[in-house]
CSV table of C-alpha atoms and ligand atoms in Angstrom, one decimal:
chain,number,residue,atom,x,y,z
R,318,MET,CA,-4.5,0.0,25.3
R,319,LEU,CA,-2.1,1.2,22.6
R,320,THR,CA,-3.6,3.2,19.7
R,321,LEU,CA,-1.7,3.6,16.4
R,322,LYS,CA,-2.5,5.0,13.0
R,323,SER,CA,-2.0,2.8,10.0
R,324,PRO,CA,-1.7,4.8,6.8
R,325,ALA,CA,-2.4,4.0,3.2
R,326,LYS,CA,0.1,4.2,0.4
R,327,LEU,CA,0.3,5.3,-3.2
R,328,ASN,CA,2.6,4.1,-5.9
R,329,LEU,CA,3.8,7.3,-7.6
R,330,PHE,CA,5.4,5.2,-10.3
R,331,LEU,CA,5.4,1.4,-10.6
R,332,LYS,CA,7.6,-0.3,-13.1
R,333,VAL,CA,7.4,-4.1,-13.6
R,334,LEU,CA,10.8,-5.5,-14.6
R,335,GLY,CA,9.9,-9.1,-15.2
R,336,ARG,CA,8.3,-12.3,-14.0
R,337,ARG,CA,10.3,-14.4,-11.6
R,338,PRO,CA,10.6,-18.2,-11.3
R,339,ASP,CA,8.9,-18.1,-7.9
R,340,GLY,CA,5.7,-16.6,-9.6
R,341,TYR,CA,6.3,-13.0,-8.2
R,342,HIS,CA,7.3,-10.1,-10.3
R,343,ASP,CA,10.4,-7.9,-9.9
R,344,ILE,CA,9.2,-4.3,-9.6
R,345,ALA,CA,10.7,-0.9,-9.0
R,346,SER,CA,8.3,1.6,-7.4
R,347,LEU,CA,8.2,4.9,-5.6
R,348,PHE,CA,5.9,4.4,-2.6
R,349,GLN,CA,4.4,7.3,-0.7
R,350,ALA,CA,2.4,7.1,2.6
R,351,ILE,CA,-0.7,9.3,2.7
R,352,SER,CA,-2.9,10.7,5.5
R,353,LEU,CA,-5.8,8.4,4.7
R,354,CYS,CA,-5.4,5.9,7.5
R,355,ASP,CA,-7.0,3.2,9.7
R,356,THR,CA,-6.8,3.4,13.5
R,357,LEU,CA,-5.9,0.3,15.4
R,358,HIS,CA,-6.2,-0.3,19.2
R,359,PHE,CA,-4.2,-3.1,20.8
R,360,ALA,CA,-4.3,-4.6,24.2
R,361,LEU,CA,-2.7,-7.8,25.6
R,362,SER,CA,-5.6,-10.2,26.4
R,363,GLY,CA,-6.5,-13.8,27.4
R,364,GLU,CA,-7.4,-14.7,23.8
R,365,ASP,CA,-6.9,-13.4,20.2
R,366,GLN,CA,-9.8,-11.3,19.1
R,367,LEU,CA,-10.3,-8.8,16.3
R,368,GLU,CA,-13.2,-6.4,16.2
R,369,CYS,CA,-13.5,-4.6,12.9
R,370,SER,CA,-15.7,-1.6,12.0
R,371,GLU,CA,-16.1,-3.1,8.5
R,372,PRO,CA,-18.0,-6.4,9.0
R,373,SER,CA,-17.1,-7.7,5.5
R,374,LEU,CA,-13.4,-8.0,6.4
R,375,PRO,CA,-12.1,-11.4,7.7
R,376,ALA,CA,-11.5,-11.3,11.5
R,377,GLY,CA,-10.0,-14.7,11.5
R,378,LYS,CA,-6.5,-16.1,10.7
R,379,SER,CA,-6.6,-14.9,7.1
R,380,ASN,CA,-6.4,-11.3,8.2
R,381,LEU,CA,-2.8,-10.0,7.9
R,382,ILE,CA,-3.1,-8.7,11.5
R,383,TRP,CA,-3.0,-12.4,12.7
R,384,LYS,CA,-0.3,-13.3,10.2
R,385,ALA,CA,1.9,-10.6,11.8
R,386,ALA,CA,1.0,-11.7,15.4
R,387,ASP,CA,1.7,-15.4,14.6
R,388,LEU,CA,5.0,-14.5,13.0
R,389,PHE,CA,6.0,-12.4,16.0
R,390,ARG,CA,5.2,-15.4,18.3
R,391,GLN,CA,7.1,-17.8,16.0
R,392,LYS,CA,10.2,-15.6,15.7
R,393,THR,CA,10.5,-14.7,19.4
R,394,GLY,CA,9.0,-17.8,21.1
R,395,LEU,CA,7.0,-15.4,23.2
R,396,GLN,CA,3.4,-16.4,24.2
R,397,PHE,CA,0.8,-13.7,24.2
R,398,ASN,CA,-2.7,-12.9,23.0
R,399,LEU,CA,-4.1,-9.7,21.6
R,400,HIS,CA,-7.4,-7.9,21.5
R,401,VAL,CA,-7.4,-5.7,18.4
R,402,VAL,CA,-10.0,-3.1,17.4
R,403,LEU,CA,-9.6,-2.0,13.8
R,404,GLU,CA,-11.3,1.2,12.7
R,405,LYS,CA,-11.3,0.7,8.9
R,406,ASN,CA,-11.1,3.8,6.6
R,407,ILE,CA,-8.9,2.5,3.9
R,408,PRO,CA,-10.9,0.8,1.2
R,409,THR,CA,-10.0,-2.8,0.4
R,410,GLU,CA,-8.9,-4.3,-2.9
R,411,ALA,CA,-8.0,-0.8,-3.7
R,412,GLY,CA,-4.2,-0.8,-4.3
R,413,LEU,CA,-3.7,1.3,-1.2
R,414,GLY,CA,-1.9,-1.3,0.9
R,415,GLY,CA,-4.4,-1.2,3.8
R,416,GLY,CA,-4.0,-4.8,4.9
R,417,SER,CA,-0.2,-4.6,4.6
R,418,SER,CA,-0.2,-1.4,6.6
R,419,ASN,CA,-2.3,-3.0,9.3
R,420,ALA,CA,0.2,-5.9,9.5
R,421,ALA,CA,3.2,-3.6,9.8
R,422,THR,CA,1.4,-1.6,12.5
R,423,THR,CA,0.7,-4.8,14.4
R,424,LEU,CA,4.4,-5.7,14.4
R,425,LEU,CA,5.2,-2.3,15.8
R,426,ALA,CA,2.4,-2.5,18.4
R,427,ILE,CA,3.4,-6.0,19.7
R,428,ASN,CA,7.0,-4.9,20.0
R,429,GLN,CA,6.0,-1.9,22.0
R,430,LEU,CA,3.4,-3.7,24.2
R,431,LEU,CA,5.8,-6.5,25.1
R,432,GLY,CA,8.7,-4.2,25.6
R,433,TYR,CA,10.6,-6.5,23.3
R,434,SER,CA,13.5,-4.8,21.6
R,435,ALA,CA,13.3,-6.4,18.1
R,436,THR,CA,15.6,-4.3,15.9
R,437,HIS,CA,14.3,-2.4,12.9
R,438,ALA,CA,16.3,-4.8,10.7
R,439,GLN,CA,14.5,-7.8,12.3
R,440,LEU,CA,11.1,-6.2,11.9
R,441,LEU,CA,11.9,-5.5,8.2
R,442,GLU,CA,12.8,-9.1,7.7
R,443,TRP,CA,9.7,-10.4,9.4
R,444,ALA,CA,7.5,-7.9,7.5
R,445,ALA,CA,8.8,-9.2,4.1
R,446,GLU,CA,7.6,-12.7,5.1
R,447,ILE,CA,4.0,-11.4,5.6
R,448,GLY,CA,3.7,-9.7,2.2
R,449,SER,CA,5.6,-7.8,-0.4
R,450,ASP,CA,4.3,-4.3,0.6
R,451,VAL,CA,4.5,-4.7,4.4
R,452,THR,CA,8.2,-3.5,4.8
R,453,PHE,CA,7.3,-0.2,3.2
R,454,PHE,CA,5.0,0.5,6.1
R,455,LEU,CA,8.0,0.4,8.5
R,456,SER,CA,9.6,3.3,6.5
R,457,SER,CA,9.3,7.0,7.3
R,458,GLY,CA,6.8,7.5,4.4
R,459,THR,CA,8.7,7.8,1.1
R,460,ALA,CA,10.7,4.9,-0.2
R,461,TYR,CA,11.9,3.4,-3.5
R,462,CYS,CA,11.0,-0.3,-3.4
R,463,THR,CA,12.5,-3.1,-5.5
R,464,GLY,CA,12.6,-6.9,-5.5
R,465,ARG,CA,9.0,-8.0,-5.0
R,466,GLY,CA,8.5,-4.6,-3.4
R,467,GLU,CA,10.1,-5.7,-0.1
R,468,ILE,CA,13.5,-4.2,-0.5
R,469,ILE,CA,13.2,-0.6,0.6
R,470,ARG,CA,15.5,2.4,0.0
R,471,PRO,CA,14.3,5.2,2.2
R,472,MET,CA,14.0,8.5,0.4
R,473,PRO,CA,13.8,12.1,1.9
R,474,PRO,CA,10.2,13.4,2.1
R,475,LEU,CA,8.7,14.7,-1.2
R,476,PRO,CA,7.1,18.2,-1.1
R,477,LYS,CA,3.7,18.1,0.5
R,478,GLN,CA,0.9,17.5,-2.0
R,479,THR,CA,-2.8,17.1,-1.7
R,480,VAL,CA,-4.3,14.2,-3.7
R,481,THR,CA,-7.9,13.3,-4.4
R,482,LEU,CA,-8.6,9.6,-4.4
R,483,PHE,CA,-11.4,7.9,-6.3
R,484,LYS,CA,-12.4,4.3,-5.5
R,485,PRO,CA,-15.1,2.6,-7.7
R,486,ASN,CA,-17.5,0.2,-6.0
R,487,PHE,CA,-15.6,-2.8,-7.5
R,488,GLY,CA,-12.1,-4.1,-6.5
R,489,LEU,CA,-9.4,-6.2,-8.1
R,490,SER,CA,-7.2,-8.9,-6.6
R,491,THR,CA,-3.5,-8.3,-6.8
R,492,PRO,CA,-2.6,-11.9,-8.0
R,493,ALA,CA,-5.2,-11.6,-10.8
R,494,VAL,CA,-3.7,-8.3,-12.1
R,495,TYR,CA,-0.2,-9.6,-12.0
R,496,LYS,CA,-1.2,-12.9,-13.7
R,497,ASN,CA,-3.0,-11.1,-16.5
R,498,LEU,CA,0.0,-8.8,-17.2
R,499,LYS,CA,1.7,-9.0,-20.6
R,500,VAL,CA,5.3,-8.4,-19.3
R,501,GLU,CA,6.8,-8.5,-22.8
R,502,SER,CA,4.7,-5.5,-24.0
R,503,LEU,CA,6.0,-3.2,-21.2
R,504,ASN,CA,8.5,-0.4,-22.1
R,505,LYS,CA,12.1,-0.7,-20.8
R,506,VAL,CA,12.4,2.6,-19.0
R,507,ASP,CA,15.1,2.6,-16.4
R,508,PRO,CA,13.4,3.2,-13.0
R,509,GLU,CA,16.5,4.8,-11.5
R,510,VAL,CA,16.2,7.5,-14.1
R,511,VAL,CA,12.5,8.0,-13.2
R,512,LEU,CA,13.4,8.1,-9.5
R,513,ARG,CA,16.1,10.8,-10.2
R,514,LYS,CA,13.5,12.9,-12.0
R,515,PHE,CA,11.2,12.7,-9.0
R,516,ILE,CA,14.0,13.9,-6.7
R,517,GLU,CA,14.8,16.7,-9.1
R,518,GLY,CA,11.2,17.8,-9.1
R,519,ARG,CA,10.3,16.6,-12.6
R,520,PRO,CA,7.9,13.7,-11.7
R,521,GLU,CA,6.7,11.2,-14.3
R,522,TYR,CA,3.7,9.3,-12.9
R,523,PHE,CA,3.0,5.9,-14.4
R,524,ASN,CA,1.8,2.4,-13.4
R,525,ASP,CA,2.7,-0.7,-15.5
R,526,LEU,CA,-0.3,-2.5,-13.9
R,527,GLU,CA,-2.9,-0.2,-15.4
R,528,GLY,CA,-3.2,-2.0,-18.7
R,529,SER,CA,-3.8,-5.4,-17.1
R,530,ALA,CA,-6.3,-3.9,-14.6
R,531,PHE,CA,-8.2,-2.2,-17.5
R,532,ASP,CA,-8.3,-5.5,-19.4
R,533,LEU,CA,-9.9,-7.2,-16.4
R,534,MET,CA,-12.3,-4.3,-15.6
R,535,PRO,CA,-13.0,-2.2,-18.7
R,536,GLY,CA,-14.9,0.3,-16.4
R,537,LEU,CA,-11.6,1.4,-15.1
R,538,ALA,CA,-10.5,2.9,-18.4
R,539,ASN,CA,-13.8,4.8,-18.6
R,540,LEU,CA,-13.2,6.1,-15.1
R,541,LYS,CA,-9.7,7.2,-15.8
R,542,LYS,CA,-10.9,9.0,-19.0
R,543,GLY,CA,-13.8,10.6,-17.1
R,544,LEU,CA,-11.4,11.9,-14.4
R,545,MET,CA,-8.9,13.3,-16.9
R,546,ASP,CA,-11.8,15.1,-18.7
R,547,ARG,CA,-12.7,16.7,-15.3
R,548,GLY,CA,-9.5,18.7,-15.5
R,549,TYR,CA,-7.0,16.9,-13.1
R,550,SER,CA,-3.4,17.2,-14.2
R,551,THR,CA,-2.5,13.6,-13.2
R,552,VAL,CA,-4.8,10.6,-12.9
R,553,LEU,CA,-3.1,7.3,-12.0
R,554,MET,CA,-4.2,4.0,-10.6
R,555,SER,CA,-2.4,3.0,-7.4
R,556,GLY,CA,-0.8,-0.5,-7.2
R,557,SER,CA,-3.0,-3.2,-8.6
R,558,GLY,CA,-6.1,-0.9,-8.4
R,559,THR,CA,-8.8,-0.1,-8.3
R,560,THR,CA,-8.2,3.4,-6.7
R,561,PHE,CA,-7.1,6.3,-8.8
R,562,PHE,CA,-5.2,9.3,-7.3
R,563,CYS,CA,-5.5,12.7,-8.9
R,564,LEU,CA,-3.3,15.7,-8.7
R,565,GLY,CA,-4.4,19.3,-9.4
R,566,ASN,CA,-8.0,20.4,-9.4
R,567,GLY,CA,-10.9,18.8,-11.1
R,568,LYS,CA,-14.7,19.1,-11.3
R,569,PRO,CA,-16.9,16.5,-9.7
R,570,LEU,CA,-17.5,13.3,-11.7
R,571,ASP,CA,-20.8,11.5,-11.8
R,572,PHE,CA,-19.9,7.8,-11.7
R,573,GLN,CA,-22.1,5.3,-10.0
R,574,GLY,CA,-20.9,4.1,-6.6
R,575,LEU,CA,-17.7,6.2,-6.7
R,576,GLN,CA,-16.2,7.1,-3.3
R,577,SER,CA,-13.8,10.0,-3.0
R,578,PHE,CA,-11.3,11.0,-0.4
R,579,LYS,CA,-8.9,13.9,0.1
R,580,ALA,CA,-5.4,13.0,1.5
R,581,GLU,CA,-1.9,14.4,1.7
R,582,PHE,CA,1.5,13.0,1.4
R,583,ILE,CA,2.9,12.3,4.9
R,584,ASP,CA,6.2,12.1,6.5
R,585,ARG,CA,5.3,9.4,9.1
R,586,PRO,CA,7.5,10.7,12.1
R,587,SER,CA,5.6,14.0,12.1
R,588,PHE,CA,2.2,12.6,11.2
R,589,LEU,CA,1.8,9.5,13.4
V,1269,LIG,O1,3.3,-10.4,-1.5
V,1269,LIG,P1,1.9,-10.5,-1.5
V,1269,LIG,O2,1.3,-11.6,-0.7
V,1269,LIG,O3,1.2,-9.2,-1.2
V,1269,LIG,O4,1.5,-10.8,-3.0
V,1269,LIG,C1,0.2,-11.2,-3.4
V,1269,LIG,C2,0.3,-11.8,-4.8
V,1269,LIG,O5,0.5,-10.7,-5.8
V,1269,LIG,C3,1.4,-12.8,-5.0
V,1269,LIG,O6,1.0,-14.1,-4.7
V,1269,LIG,C4,1.7,-12.6,-6.5
V,1269,LIG,O7,0.7,-13.4,-7.3
V,1269,LIG,C5,1.4,-11.2,-6.8
V,1269,LIG,N1,2.6,-10.3,-6.8
V,1269,LIG,C6,3.5,-10.5,-7.8
V,1269,LIG,N2,4.7,-9.7,-7.8
V,1269,LIG,C7,4.9,-8.8,-6.8
V,1269,LIG,C8,4.0,-8.7,-5.7
V,1269,LIG,C9,2.8,-9.5,-5.7
V,1269,LIG,O8,3.3,-11.2,-8.8
V,1269,LIG,N3,6.0,-8.1,-6.8
């Protein structure tokens, strides 16, 4: 039995550069892994089986865990089956990359269990075939991601920060948020300039997907305003939502069905 942690991510800034002919969007985003994580237990077994602590999650082939396992089999020609137990803590449809993180963790686990020496470059290539965010979860915890999000430039760890996450009891699907986005109305800020500011300790937090998500779910704009009024210095939606992360200190907010979590920026080698 191999047990691995599978962390969530935040997008400290997310710039959408344009819509592509293949239907995806070119983005430039600073991704940061955080201590909120799922735990996965893996064992080689006679048949594929996924047990999940969250019964509403799909345990079948649509789960990215099985996309990762199938891709590993296809790429290597190896035949194996897995018994996976997933202890789910990362909320879904939350913009925290939980499913993508589980997929990356599965690639790492299979590689380890089978003693197969896939190179890091191979794992990155396979990860990108599973989903745009999956490669990030093979990084050391802070990375500047471009293309669909799958091209990663590793960054040195940022100073440790505590964040408070707020997840309302409704989610959003990533394709819906991108589809509803009015790309022409976005500003033309150069993401490399924003990145440099982060490195120099002058962070500017923004997310080009917020407007689209707020159009689809007007409750999100109210939630953001409510959190800002509670005193937090930064309140930003992560990815395609619907989680907000907050920096600084704030008073409690009374918002129906709201879950909150405390987490920290992590440097994966020292955390996992
Ligand atoms: O890559 P992934 O499967 O996670 O993407 C899910 C969906 O999100 C895509 O099918 C696409 O509709 C949208 N997407 C996008 N641009 C990106 C990433 C995702 O339009 N950079």
